[in-house]
Short mmCIF file of C-alpha atoms and ligand atoms in Angstrom, two decimals:
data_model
loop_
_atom_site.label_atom_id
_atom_site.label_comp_id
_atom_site.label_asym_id
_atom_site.label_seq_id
_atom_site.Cartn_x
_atom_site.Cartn_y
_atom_site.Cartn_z
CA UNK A 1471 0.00 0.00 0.00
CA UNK A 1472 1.27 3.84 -0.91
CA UNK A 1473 2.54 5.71 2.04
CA UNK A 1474 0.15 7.25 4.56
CA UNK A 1475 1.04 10.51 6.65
CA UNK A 1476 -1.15 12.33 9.02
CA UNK A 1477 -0.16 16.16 9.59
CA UNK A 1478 -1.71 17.19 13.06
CA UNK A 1479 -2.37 21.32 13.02
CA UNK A 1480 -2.98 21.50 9.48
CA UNK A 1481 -5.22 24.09 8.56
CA UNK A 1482 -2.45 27.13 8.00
CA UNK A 1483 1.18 27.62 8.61
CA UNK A 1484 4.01 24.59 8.27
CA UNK A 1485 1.05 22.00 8.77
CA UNK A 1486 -0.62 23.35 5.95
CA UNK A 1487 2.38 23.61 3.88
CA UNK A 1488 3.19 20.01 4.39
CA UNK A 1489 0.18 18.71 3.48
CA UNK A 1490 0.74 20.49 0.06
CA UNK A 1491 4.20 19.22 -0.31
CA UNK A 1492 3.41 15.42 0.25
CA UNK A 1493 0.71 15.72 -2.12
CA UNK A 1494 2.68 17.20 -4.58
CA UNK A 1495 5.68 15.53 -4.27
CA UNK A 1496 5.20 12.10 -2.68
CA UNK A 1497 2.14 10.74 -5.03
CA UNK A 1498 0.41 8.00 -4.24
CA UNK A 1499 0.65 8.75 -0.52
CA UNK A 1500 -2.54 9.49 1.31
CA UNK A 1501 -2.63 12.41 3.77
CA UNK A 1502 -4.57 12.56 6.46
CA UNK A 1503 -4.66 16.57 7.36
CA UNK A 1504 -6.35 17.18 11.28
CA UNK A 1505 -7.42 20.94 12.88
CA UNK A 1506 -9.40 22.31 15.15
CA UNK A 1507 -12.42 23.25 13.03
CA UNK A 1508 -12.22 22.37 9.39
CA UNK A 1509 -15.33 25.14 8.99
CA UNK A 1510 -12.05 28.07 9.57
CA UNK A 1511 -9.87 26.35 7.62
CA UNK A 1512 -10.39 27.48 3.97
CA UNK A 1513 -6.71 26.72 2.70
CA UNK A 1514 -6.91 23.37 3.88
CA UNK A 1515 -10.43 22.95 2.43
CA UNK A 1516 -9.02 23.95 -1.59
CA UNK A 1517 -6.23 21.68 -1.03
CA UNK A 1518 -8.63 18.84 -0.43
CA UNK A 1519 -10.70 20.04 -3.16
CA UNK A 1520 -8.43 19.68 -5.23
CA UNK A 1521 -6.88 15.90 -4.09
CA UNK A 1522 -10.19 14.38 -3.54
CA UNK A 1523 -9.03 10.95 -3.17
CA UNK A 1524 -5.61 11.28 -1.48
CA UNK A 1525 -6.36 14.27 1.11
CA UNK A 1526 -8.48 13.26 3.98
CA UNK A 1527 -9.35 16.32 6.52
CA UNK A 1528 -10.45 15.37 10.01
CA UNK A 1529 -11.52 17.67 13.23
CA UNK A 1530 -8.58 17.31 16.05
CA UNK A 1531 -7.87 20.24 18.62
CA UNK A 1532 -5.30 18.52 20.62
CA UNK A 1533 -6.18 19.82 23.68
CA UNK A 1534 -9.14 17.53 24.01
CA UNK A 1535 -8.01 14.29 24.77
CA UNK A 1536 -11.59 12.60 23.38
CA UNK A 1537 -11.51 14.07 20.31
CA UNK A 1538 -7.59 12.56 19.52
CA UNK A 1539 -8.43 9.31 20.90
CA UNK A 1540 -11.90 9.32 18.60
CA UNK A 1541 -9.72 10.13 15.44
CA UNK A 1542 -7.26 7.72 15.89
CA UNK A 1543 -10.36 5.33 16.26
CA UNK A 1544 -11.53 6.25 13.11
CA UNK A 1545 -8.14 6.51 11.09
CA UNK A 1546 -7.84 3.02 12.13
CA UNK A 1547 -11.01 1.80 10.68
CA UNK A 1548 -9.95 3.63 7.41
CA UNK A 1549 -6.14 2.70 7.04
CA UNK A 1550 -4.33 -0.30 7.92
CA UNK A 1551 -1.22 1.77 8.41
CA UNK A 1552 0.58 4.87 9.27
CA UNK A 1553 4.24 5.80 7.81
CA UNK A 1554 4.28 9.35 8.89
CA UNK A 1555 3.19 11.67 11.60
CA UNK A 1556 4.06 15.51 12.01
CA UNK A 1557 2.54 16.97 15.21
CA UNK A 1558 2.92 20.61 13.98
CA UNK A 1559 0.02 22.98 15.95
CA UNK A 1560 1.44 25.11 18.31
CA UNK A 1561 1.14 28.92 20.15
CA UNK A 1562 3.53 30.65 21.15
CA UNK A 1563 1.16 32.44 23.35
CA UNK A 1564 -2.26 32.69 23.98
CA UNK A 1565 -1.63 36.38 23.62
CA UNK A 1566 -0.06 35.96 20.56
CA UNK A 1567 3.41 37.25 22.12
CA UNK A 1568 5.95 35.40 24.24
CA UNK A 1569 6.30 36.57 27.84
CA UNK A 1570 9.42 39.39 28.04
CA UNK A 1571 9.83 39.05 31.50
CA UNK A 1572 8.24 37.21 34.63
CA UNK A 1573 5.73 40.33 35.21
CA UNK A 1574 4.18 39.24 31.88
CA UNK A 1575 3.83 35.40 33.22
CA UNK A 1576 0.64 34.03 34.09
CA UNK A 1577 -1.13 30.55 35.43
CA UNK A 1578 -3.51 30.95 32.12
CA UNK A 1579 -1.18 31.55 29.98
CA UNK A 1580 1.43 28.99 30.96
CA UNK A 1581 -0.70 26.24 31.00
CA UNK A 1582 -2.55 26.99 27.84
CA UNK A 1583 0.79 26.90 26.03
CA UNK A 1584 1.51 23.79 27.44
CA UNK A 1585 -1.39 21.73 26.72
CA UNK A 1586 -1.48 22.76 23.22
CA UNK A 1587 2.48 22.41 22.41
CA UNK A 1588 3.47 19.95 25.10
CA UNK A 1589 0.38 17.66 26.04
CA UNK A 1590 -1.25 17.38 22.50
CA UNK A 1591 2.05 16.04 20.73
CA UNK A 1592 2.11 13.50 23.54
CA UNK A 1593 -1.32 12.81 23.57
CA UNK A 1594 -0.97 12.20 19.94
CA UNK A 1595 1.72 9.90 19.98
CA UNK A 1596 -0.06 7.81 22.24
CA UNK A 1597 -3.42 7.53 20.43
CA UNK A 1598 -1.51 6.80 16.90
CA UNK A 1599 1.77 5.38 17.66
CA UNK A 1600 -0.11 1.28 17.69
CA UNK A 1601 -1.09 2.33 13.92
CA UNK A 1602 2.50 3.90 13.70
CA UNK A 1603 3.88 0.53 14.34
CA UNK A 1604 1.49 -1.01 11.63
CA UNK A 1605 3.72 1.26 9.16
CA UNK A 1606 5.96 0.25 6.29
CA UNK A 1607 8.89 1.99 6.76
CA UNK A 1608 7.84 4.35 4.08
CA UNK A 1609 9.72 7.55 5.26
CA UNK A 1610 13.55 7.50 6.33
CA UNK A 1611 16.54 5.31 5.64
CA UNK A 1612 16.35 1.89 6.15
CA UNK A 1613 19.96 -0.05 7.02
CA UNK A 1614 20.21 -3.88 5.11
CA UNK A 1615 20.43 -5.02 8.82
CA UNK A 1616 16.97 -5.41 10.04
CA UNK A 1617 16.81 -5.33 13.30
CA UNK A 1618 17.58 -1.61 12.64
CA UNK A 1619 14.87 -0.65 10.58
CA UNK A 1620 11.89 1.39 11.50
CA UNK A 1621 8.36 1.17 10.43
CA UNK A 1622 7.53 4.72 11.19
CA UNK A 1623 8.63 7.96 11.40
CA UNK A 1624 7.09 10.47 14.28
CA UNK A 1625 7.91 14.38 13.71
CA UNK A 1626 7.55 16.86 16.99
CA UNK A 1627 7.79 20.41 15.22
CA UNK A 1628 9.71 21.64 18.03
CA UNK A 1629 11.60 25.21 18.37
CA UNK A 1630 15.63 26.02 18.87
CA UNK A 1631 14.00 28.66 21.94
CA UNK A 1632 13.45 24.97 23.34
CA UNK A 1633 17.09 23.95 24.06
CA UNK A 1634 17.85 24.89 27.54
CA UNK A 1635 21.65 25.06 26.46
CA UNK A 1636 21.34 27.22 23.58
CA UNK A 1637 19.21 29.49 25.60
CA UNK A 1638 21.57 32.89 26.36
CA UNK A 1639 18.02 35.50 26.17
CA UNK A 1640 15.91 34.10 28.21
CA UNK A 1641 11.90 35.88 28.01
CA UNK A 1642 9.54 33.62 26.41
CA UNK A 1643 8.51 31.36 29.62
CA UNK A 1644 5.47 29.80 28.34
CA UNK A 1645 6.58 28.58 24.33
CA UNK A 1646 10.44 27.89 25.51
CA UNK A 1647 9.47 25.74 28.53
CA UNK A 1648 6.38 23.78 26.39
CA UNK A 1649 9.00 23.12 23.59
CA UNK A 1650 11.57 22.17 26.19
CA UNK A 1651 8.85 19.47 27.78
CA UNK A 1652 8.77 18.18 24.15
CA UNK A 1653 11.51 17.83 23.66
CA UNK A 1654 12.15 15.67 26.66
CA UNK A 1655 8.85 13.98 25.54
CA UNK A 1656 10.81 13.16 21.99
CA UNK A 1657 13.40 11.81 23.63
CA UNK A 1658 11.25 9.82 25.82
CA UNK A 1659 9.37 8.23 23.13
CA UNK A 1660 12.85 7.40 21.56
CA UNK A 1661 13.41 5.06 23.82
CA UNK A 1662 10.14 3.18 24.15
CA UNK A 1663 8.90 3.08 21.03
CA UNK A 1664 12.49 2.86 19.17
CA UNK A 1665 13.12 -0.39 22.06
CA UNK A 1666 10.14 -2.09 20.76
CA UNK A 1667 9.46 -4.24 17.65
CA UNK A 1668 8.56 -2.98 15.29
CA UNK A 1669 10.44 0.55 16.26
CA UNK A 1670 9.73 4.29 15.49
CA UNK A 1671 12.37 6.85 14.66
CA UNK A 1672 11.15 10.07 16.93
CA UNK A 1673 12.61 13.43 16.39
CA UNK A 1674 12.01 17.15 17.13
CA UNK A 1675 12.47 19.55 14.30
CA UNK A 1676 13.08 23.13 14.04
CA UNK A 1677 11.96 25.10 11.31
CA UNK A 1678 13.92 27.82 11.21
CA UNK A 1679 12.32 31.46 11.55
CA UNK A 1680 9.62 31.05 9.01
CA UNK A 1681 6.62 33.17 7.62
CA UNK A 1682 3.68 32.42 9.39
CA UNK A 1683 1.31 33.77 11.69
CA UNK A 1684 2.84 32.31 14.50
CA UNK A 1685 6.38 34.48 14.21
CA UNK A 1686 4.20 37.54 12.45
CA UNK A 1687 5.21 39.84 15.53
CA UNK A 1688 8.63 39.78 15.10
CA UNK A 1689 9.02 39.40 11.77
CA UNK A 1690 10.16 43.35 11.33
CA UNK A 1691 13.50 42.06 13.38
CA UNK A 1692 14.47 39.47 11.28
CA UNK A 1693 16.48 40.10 8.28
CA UNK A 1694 14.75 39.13 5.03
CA UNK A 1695 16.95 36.15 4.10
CA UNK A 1696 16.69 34.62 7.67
CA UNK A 1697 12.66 34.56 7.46
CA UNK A 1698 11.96 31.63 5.34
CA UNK A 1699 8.72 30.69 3.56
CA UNK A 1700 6.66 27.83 4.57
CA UNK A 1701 7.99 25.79 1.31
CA UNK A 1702 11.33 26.11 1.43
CA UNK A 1703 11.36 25.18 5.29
CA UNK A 1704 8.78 22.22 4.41
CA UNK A 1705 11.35 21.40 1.55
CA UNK A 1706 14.38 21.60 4.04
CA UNK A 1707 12.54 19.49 6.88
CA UNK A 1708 11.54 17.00 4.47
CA UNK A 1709 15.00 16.60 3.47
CA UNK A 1710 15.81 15.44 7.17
CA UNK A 1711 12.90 13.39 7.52
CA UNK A 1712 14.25 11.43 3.99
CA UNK A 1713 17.44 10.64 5.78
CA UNK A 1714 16.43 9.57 9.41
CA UNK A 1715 17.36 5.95 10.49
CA UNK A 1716 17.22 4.95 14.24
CA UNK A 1717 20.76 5.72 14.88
CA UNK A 1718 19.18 9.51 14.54
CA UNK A 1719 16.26 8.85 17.13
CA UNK A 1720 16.18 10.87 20.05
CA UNK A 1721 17.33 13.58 19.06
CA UNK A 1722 16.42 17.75 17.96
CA UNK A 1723 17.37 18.56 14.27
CA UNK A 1724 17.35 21.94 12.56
CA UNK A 1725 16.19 23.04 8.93
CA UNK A 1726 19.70 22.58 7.76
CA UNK A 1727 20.25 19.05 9.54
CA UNK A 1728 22.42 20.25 12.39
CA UNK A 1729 21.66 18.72 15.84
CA UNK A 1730 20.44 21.28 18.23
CA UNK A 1731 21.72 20.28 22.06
CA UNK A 1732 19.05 19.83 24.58
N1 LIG B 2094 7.03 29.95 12.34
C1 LIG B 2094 8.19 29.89 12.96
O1 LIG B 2094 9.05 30.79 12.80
C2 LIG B 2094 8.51 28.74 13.85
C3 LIG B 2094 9.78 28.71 14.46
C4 LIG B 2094 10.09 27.64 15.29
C5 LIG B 2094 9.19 26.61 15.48
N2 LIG B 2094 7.96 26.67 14.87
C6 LIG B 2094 7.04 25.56 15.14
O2 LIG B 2094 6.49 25.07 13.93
C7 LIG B 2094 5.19 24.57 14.16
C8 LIG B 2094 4.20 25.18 13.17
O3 LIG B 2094 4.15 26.59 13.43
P1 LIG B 2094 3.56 27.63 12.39
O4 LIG B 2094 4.57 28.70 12.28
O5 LIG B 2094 3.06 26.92 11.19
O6 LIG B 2094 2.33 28.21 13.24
P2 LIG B 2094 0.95 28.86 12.77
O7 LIG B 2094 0.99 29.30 11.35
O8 LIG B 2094 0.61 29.86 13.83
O9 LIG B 2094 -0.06 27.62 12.86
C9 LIG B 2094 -0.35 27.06 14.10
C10 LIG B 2094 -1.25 25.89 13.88
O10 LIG B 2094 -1.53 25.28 15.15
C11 LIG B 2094 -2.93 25.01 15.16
N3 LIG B 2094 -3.41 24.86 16.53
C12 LIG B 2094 -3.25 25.70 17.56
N4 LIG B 2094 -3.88 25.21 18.65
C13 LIG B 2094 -4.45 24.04 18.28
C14 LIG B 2094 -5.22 23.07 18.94
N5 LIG B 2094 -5.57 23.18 20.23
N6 LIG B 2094 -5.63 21.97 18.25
C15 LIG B 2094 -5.29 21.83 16.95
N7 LIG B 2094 -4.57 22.72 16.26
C16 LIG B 2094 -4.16 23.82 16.92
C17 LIG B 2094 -3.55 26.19 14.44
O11 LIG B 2094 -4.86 25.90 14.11
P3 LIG B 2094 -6.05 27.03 14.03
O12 LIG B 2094 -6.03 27.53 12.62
O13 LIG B 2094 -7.27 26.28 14.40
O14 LIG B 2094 -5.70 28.10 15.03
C18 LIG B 2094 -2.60 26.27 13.25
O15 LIG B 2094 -2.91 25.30 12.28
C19 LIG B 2094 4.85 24.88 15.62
O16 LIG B 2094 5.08 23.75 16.40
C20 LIG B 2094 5.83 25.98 15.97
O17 LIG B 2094 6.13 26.03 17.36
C21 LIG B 2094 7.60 27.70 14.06
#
């Protein structure tokens, strides 16, 4: 059977923009695209429009831990398999702007950011990692020997702001700390699902500064060749995804393939 990739927070951004590219570029695969509400998510609906039979669009806010376990229910009773899966939604605030000092920190706000960017990815992986390990090893490198192959791949889009050792600014309590958390939950998952047969390779990802509506606040303070647009960051990302194995489980990747320290 043709690949199969679900892309969780799908309906603008990166999510959006890898739904596109597999569709374009990975034919036959199936997608399976999931956001909040479908009914504000008009990109997402002419992309589906227009791949019928290989986009599939279903309803997932991650904070609701029903509503993932219900999809992966019903992804199940529609494909045998999954190869692929990109947990991409994200805020970096519910105020839209990360916290510049610890007068701007609240309970709310914290918390919100977590379940969205920490919680939902985990919740995620543990509603579709048993059709994860149904995959075929579609994504990735696979080694001749074969007790090191993997039969799926599972993304976290994670954030360089995350690594506690690259971290020299500070500010930004909420999105650094949720992207921290999953980062730890990447590597967690490593280990039990890469111990396991079949295994999964998990990795976090960082985009690079890109052009969405997430970074849209500071875009004025990025130079124009440092803010990159959704396809050439998809394109990049892909490019690491192509070329995981296990022996690169576990670990936080950027756009251009370097490893980013915890
Ligand atoms: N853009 C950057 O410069 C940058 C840099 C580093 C890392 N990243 C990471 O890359 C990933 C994608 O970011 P982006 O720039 O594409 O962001 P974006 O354009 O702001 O899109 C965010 C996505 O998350 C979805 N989302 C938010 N809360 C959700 C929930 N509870 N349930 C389901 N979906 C939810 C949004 O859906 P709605 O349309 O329903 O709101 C939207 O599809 C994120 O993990 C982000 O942290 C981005």
């Amino acid at each position: 059977m043709a690949a199969v990739a679900l892309v969780q927070g799908a309906s603008r951004g990166l999510g959006l923009e890898f739904c596109r590219h597999l569709l374009q570029h990975r034919a036959p695969a199936a997608v399976i695209a999931t956001c909040r509400d479908p009914d504000t998510a008009p990109a997402l609906a002419a992309l589906s429009g227009e791949y019928p039979d290989r986009l599939a669009v279903m309803r997932v806010d991650i904070t609701r831990e029903e509503q993932v376990r219900s999809a992966a229910e019903r992804l199940s009773s529609t494909f045998p398999k999954l190869d692929l899966l990109i947990n991409c939604a994200a805020v970096l605030h519910p105020s839209g702007r990360g916290e510049t000092s610890l007068r701007d920190v609240s309970a709310q706000g914290i918390t919100a950011t977590l379940a969205t960017n920490t919680v939902g990815p985990l919740l995620m992986a543990k509603y579709f990692s048993p059709l994860l390990k149904k995959g075929t090893g579609a994504f990735g490198q696979q080694p001749e020997d074969k007790a090191k192959q993997h039969c799926g791949v599972l993304v976290n889009m994670s954030a360089r702001v995350g690594s506690i050792g690259d971290n020299a600014l500070g500010g930004w309590y909420s999105y650094r700390m949720s992207k921290a958390a999953l980062n730890m939950a990447t590597r967690n998952l490593s280990i039990e699902l890469g111990h396991s047969h079949p295994k999964i390779v998990c990795v976090s990802l960082h985009p690079g500064t890109v052009n969405t509506d997430l970074s849209r606040p500071y875009h004025k303070n990025v130079p124009q060749h440092k803010l990159f647009s959704t396809q050439y960051s998809v394109q990049c990302l892909m490019d690491i995804i192509d070329s995981l194995s296990m022996d690169k489980s576990g670990k936080a990747y950027a756009w251009d393939g370097s490893e980013i320290p915890w």
